CSV table of C-alpha atoms in Angstrom, one decimal:
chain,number,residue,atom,x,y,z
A,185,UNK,CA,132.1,-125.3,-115.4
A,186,UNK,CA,132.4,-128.5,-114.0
A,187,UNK,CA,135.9,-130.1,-112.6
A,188,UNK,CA,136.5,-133.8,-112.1
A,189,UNK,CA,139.3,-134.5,-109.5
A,190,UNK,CA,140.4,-138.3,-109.9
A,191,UNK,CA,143.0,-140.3,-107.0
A,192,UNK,CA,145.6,-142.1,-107.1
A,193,UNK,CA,146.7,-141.5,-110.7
A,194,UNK,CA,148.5,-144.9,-110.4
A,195,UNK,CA,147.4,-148.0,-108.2
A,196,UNK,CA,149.6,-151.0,-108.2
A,197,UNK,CA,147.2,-154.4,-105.4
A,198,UNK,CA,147.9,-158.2,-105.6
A,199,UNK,CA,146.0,-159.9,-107.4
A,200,UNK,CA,142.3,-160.8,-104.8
A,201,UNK,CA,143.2,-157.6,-103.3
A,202,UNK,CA,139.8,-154.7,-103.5
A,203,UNK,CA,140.8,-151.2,-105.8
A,204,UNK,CA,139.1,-148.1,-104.6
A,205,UNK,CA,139.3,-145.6,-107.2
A,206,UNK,CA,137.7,-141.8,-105.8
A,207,UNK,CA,136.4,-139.1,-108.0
A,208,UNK,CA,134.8,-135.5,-106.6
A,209,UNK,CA,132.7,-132.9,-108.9
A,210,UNK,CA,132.1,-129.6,-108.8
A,211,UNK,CA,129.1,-128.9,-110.2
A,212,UNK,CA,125.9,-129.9,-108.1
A,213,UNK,CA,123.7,-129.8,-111.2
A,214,UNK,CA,126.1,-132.9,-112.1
A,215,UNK,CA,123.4,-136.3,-112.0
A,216,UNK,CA,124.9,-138.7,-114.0
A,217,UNK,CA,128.3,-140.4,-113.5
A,218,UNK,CA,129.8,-143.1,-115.3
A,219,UNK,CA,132.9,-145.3,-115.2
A,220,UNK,CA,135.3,-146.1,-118.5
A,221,UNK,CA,137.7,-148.6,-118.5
A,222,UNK,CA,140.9,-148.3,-120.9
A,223,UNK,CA,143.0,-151.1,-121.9
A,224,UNK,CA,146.3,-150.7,-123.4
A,225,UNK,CA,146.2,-149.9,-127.3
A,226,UNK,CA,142.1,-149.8,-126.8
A,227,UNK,CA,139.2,-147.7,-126.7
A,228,UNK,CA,138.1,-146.6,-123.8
A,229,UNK,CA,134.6,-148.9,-122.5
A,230,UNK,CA,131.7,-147.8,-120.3
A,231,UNK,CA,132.1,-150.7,-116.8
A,232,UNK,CA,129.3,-149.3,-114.9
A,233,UNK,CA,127.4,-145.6,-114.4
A,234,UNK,CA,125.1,-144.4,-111.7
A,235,UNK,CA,123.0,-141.5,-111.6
A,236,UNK,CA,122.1,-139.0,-108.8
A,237,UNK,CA,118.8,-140.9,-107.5
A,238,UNK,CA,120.9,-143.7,-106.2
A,239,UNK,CA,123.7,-144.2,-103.6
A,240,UNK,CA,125.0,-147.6,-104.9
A,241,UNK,CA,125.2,-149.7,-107.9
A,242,UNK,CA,126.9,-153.1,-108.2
A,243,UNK,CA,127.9,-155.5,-111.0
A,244,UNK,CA,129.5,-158.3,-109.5
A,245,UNK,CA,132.6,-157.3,-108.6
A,246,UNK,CA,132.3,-153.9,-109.3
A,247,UNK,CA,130.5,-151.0,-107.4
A,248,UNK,CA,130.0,-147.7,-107.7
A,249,UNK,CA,129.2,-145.2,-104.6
A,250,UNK,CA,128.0,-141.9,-104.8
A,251,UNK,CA,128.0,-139.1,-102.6
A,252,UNK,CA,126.1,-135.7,-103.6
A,253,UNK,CA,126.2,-133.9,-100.1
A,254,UNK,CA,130.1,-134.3,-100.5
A,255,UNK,CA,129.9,-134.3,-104.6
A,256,UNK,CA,132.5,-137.3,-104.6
A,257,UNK,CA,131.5,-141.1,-106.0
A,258,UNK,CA,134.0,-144.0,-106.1
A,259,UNK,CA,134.4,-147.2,-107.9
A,260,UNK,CA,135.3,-150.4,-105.7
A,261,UNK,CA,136.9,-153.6,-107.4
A,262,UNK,CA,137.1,-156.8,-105.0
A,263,UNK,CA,138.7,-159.9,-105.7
A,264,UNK,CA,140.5,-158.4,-108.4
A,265,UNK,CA,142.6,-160.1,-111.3
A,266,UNK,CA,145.4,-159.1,-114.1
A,267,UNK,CA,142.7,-158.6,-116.4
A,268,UNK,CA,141.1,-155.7,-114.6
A,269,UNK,CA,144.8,-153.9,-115.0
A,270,UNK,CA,144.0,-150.7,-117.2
A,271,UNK,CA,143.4,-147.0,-117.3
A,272,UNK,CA,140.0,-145.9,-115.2
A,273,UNK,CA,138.4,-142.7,-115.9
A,274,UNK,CA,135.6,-141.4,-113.9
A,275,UNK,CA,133.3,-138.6,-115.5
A,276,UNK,CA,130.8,-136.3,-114.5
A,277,UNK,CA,127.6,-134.8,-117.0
A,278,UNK,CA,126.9,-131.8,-115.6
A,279,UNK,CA,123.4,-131.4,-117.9
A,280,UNK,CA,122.1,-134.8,-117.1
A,281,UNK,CA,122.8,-136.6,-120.4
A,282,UNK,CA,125.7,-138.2,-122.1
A,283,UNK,CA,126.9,-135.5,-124.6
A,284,UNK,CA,129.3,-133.5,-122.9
A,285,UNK,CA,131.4,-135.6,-120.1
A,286,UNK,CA,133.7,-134.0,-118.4
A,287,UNK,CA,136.4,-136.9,-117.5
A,288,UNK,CA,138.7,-137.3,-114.7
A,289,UNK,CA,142.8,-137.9,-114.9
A,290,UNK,CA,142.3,-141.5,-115.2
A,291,UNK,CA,143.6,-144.1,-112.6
A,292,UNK,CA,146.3,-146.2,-113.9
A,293,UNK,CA,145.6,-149.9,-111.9
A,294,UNK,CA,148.1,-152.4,-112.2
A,295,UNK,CA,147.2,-156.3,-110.9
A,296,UNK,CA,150.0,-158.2,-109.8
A,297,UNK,CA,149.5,-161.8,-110.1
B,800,UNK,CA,126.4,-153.9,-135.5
B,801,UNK,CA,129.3,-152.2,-136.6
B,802,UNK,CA,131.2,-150.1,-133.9
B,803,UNK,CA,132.4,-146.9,-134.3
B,804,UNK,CA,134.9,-146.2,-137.1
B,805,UNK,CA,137.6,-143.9,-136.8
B,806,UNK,CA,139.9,-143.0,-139.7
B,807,UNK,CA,142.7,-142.6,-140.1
B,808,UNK,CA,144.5,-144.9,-137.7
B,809,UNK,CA,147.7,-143.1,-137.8
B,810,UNK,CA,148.6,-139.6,-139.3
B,811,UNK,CA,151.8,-137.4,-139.1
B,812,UNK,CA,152.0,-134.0,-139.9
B,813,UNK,CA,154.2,-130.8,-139.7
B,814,UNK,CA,153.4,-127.8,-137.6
B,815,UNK,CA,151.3,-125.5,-140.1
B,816,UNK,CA,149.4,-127.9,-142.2
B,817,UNK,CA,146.1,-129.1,-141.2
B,818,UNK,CA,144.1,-132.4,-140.5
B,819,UNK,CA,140.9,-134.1,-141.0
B,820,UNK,CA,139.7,-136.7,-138.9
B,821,UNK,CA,136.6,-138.3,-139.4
B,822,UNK,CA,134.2,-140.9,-137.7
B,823,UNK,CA,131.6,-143.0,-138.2
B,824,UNK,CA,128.8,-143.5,-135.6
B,825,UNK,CA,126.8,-146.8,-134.7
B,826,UNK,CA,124.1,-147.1,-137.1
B,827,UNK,CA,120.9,-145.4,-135.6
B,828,UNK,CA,123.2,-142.7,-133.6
B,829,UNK,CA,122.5,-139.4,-134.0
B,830,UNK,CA,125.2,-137.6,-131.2
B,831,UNK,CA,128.9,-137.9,-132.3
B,832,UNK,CA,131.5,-136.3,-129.7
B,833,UNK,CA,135.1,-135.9,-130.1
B,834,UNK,CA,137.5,-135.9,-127.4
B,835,UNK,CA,141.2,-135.6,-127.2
B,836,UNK,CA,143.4,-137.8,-124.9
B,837,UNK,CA,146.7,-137.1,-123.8
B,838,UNK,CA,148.9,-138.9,-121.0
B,839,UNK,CA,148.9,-135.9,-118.6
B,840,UNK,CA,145.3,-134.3,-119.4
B,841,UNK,CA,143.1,-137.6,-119.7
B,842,UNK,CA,140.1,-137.4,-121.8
B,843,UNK,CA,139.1,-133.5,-123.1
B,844,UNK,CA,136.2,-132.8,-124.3
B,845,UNK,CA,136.3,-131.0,-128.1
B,846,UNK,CA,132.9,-130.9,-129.1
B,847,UNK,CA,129.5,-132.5,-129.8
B,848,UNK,CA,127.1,-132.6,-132.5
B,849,UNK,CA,123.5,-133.6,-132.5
B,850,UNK,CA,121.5,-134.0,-135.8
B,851,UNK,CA,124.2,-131.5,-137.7
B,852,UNK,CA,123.9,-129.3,-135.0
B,853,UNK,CA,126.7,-128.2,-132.7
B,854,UNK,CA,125.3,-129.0,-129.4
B,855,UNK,CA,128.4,-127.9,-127.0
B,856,UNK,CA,131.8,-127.0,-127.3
B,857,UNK,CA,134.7,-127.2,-125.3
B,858,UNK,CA,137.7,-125.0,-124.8
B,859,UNK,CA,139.5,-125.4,-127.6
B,860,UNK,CA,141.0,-122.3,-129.8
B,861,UNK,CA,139.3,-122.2,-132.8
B,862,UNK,CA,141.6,-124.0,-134.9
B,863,UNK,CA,139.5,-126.6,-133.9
B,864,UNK,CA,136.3,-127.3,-135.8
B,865,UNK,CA,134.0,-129.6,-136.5
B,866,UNK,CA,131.1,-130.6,-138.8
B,867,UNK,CA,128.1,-133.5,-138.9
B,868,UNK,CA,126.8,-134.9,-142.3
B,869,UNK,CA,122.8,-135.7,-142.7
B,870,UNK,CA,124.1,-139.5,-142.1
B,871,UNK,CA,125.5,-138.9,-138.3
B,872,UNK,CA,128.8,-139.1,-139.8
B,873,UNK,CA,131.3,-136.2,-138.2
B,874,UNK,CA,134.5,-134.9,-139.2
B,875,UNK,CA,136.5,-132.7,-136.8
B,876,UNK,CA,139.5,-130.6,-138.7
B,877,UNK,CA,142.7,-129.1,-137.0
B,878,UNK,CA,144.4,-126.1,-138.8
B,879,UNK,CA,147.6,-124.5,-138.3
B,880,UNK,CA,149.2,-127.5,-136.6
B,881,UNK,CA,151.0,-127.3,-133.2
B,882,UNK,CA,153.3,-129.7,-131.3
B,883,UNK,CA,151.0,-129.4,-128.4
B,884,UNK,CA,148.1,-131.0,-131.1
B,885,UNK,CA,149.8,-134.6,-130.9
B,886,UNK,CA,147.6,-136.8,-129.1
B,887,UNK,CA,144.9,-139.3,-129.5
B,888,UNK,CA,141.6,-138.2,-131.1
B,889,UNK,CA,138.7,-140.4,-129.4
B,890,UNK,CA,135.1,-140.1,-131.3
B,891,UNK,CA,132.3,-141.3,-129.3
B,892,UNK,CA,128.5,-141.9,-130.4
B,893,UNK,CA,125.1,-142.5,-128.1
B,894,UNK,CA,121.8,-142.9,-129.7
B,895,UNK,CA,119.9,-140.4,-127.0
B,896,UNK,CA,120.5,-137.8,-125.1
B,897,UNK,CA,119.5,-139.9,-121.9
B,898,UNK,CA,121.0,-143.1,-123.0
B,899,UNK,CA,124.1,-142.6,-120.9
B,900,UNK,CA,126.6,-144.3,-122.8
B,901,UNK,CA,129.1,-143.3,-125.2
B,902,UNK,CA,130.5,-145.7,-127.5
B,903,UNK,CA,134.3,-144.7,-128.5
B,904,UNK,CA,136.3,-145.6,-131.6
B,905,UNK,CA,139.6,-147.0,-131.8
B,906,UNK,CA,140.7,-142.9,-132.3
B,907,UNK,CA,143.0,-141.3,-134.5
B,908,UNK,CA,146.9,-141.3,-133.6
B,909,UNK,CA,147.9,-137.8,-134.8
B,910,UNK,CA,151.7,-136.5,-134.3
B,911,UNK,CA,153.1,-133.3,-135.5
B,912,UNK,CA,156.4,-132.9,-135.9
C-alpha cells in the first residue's frame, strides 16, 4: 500500500523566513496530494492540494511542488508569520479521490517573531 | 452550513469496556471517514463509508468497526478497550469522490485508563 515519508518532523524559522516542508510516496498510481494544516486544540484544514497533471500550484504565499518521476511533492511558505505556526500534514490518495488518504508524520513549524 | 459535528468531546474509559463515537457530516455529504491521530503516528486512516457502504478499510484489528445511517451520519465503535486506543478520533466528510477535500470535525478525545 502506499507510504507517506514526511521531513523535518519539527521546523523552528524567524518570522519572513521561507518553510520548506518535503513529502515522498510510494505508490505511483498516487495523483492527488493535498496539504492540512493543524492548529493547536483544532481540526486539521485543507491549505492547498495539487494533483498529478500539474508540477506547481501557488496561493499567495504558499506553494506546492510535485515531482512524480521522483514520487516526492513539497510545500513552500515565504515571508512567513506566527500565525502559520502549526502541525502540517502532507497526504497521498493512492485511488485518485479523497476517501482514503494516507497522511504523513506531520511537520511541527514554529514561527519566531 | 454547519461543519462537521463530532460527539463526544471528551470520553474516558477503562480497558475492556467499549465506545461509540459518532459524527455528523456537512449537509449534502455522502462519504464520512474516520481517522485516528496520535503524536507519534500522525493521522491513520480507520475506515470510510460511502452511501452506508464500507468503501475501504484500514489496518485496524477488528475491534474496530463502523457503520453509516441513510442520513450520512456514521458512528465508529471500539470494543475491548486498550491503552494503546487513547488518541484523538478525527471524522472527516467530502461531498464526491473527486471533490478532493475532506472536511474534519473537532474529533473525539478518548483516554483509557
Amino acid at each position: 500500500g502506499e507510504n507517506v515519508e514526511q521531513h523535518p518532523s519539527t521546523l523552528s524559522v524567524q518570522e519572513g523566513d521561507s518553510a520548506v516542508i518535503k513529502c515522498t510516496y510510494s505508490d505511483s498510481a498516487s495523483n492527488y496530494f493535498p496539504w492540512y494544516k493543524q492548529e493547536l486544540g483544532k481540526r486539521p484544514q485543507l491549505i492547498i492540494d495539487i494533483r498529478s497533471n500539474v508540477g506547481e500550484k501557488k496561493d499567495q504565499r504558499i506553494a506546492v511542488t510535485l515531482n512524480k518521476t521522483a514520487k516526492h511533492f513539497s510545500l513552500h511558505i515565504t515571508e512567513t508569520q506566527p500565525e502559520d505556526s502549526a502541525v502540517y500534514f502532507c497526504a497521498a490518495d493512492p485511488q485518485g479521490g479523497s476517501e482514503k488518504l494516507v497522511f504523513g508524520k506531520g511537520t511541527k513549524l514554529t514561527v519566531n517573531p | 452550513k454547519a461543519g462537521v459535528t463530532q460527539t463526544p468531546r471528551y470520553l474516558i474509559k477503562t480497558r475492556g469496556q467499549q465506545v461509540t463515537l459518532s459524527c455528523s457530516p456537512i449537509s449534502g455529504h455522502r462519504s464520512v471517514s474516520w481517522y485516528q491521530q496520535t503524536p507519534g503516528q500522525g493521522l491513520q486512516f480507520l475506515f470510510e463509508y460511502f452511501s452506508e457502504t464500507q468503501r475501504n478499510k484500514g489496518n485496524f484489528p477488528g475491534r474496530f468497526s463502523g457503520r453509516q445511517f441513510s442520513n450520512s451520519r456514521s458512528e465508529m465503535n471500539v470494543s475491548t478497550l486498550e491503552l494503546g486506543d487513547s488518541a484523538l478520533y478525527l471524522c472527516a466528510s467530502s461531498s464526491a469522490r473527486d471533490t478532493g477535500e475532506l472536511f474534519f470535525g473537532e474529533g473525539s478525545r478518548l483516554t483509557v485508563l
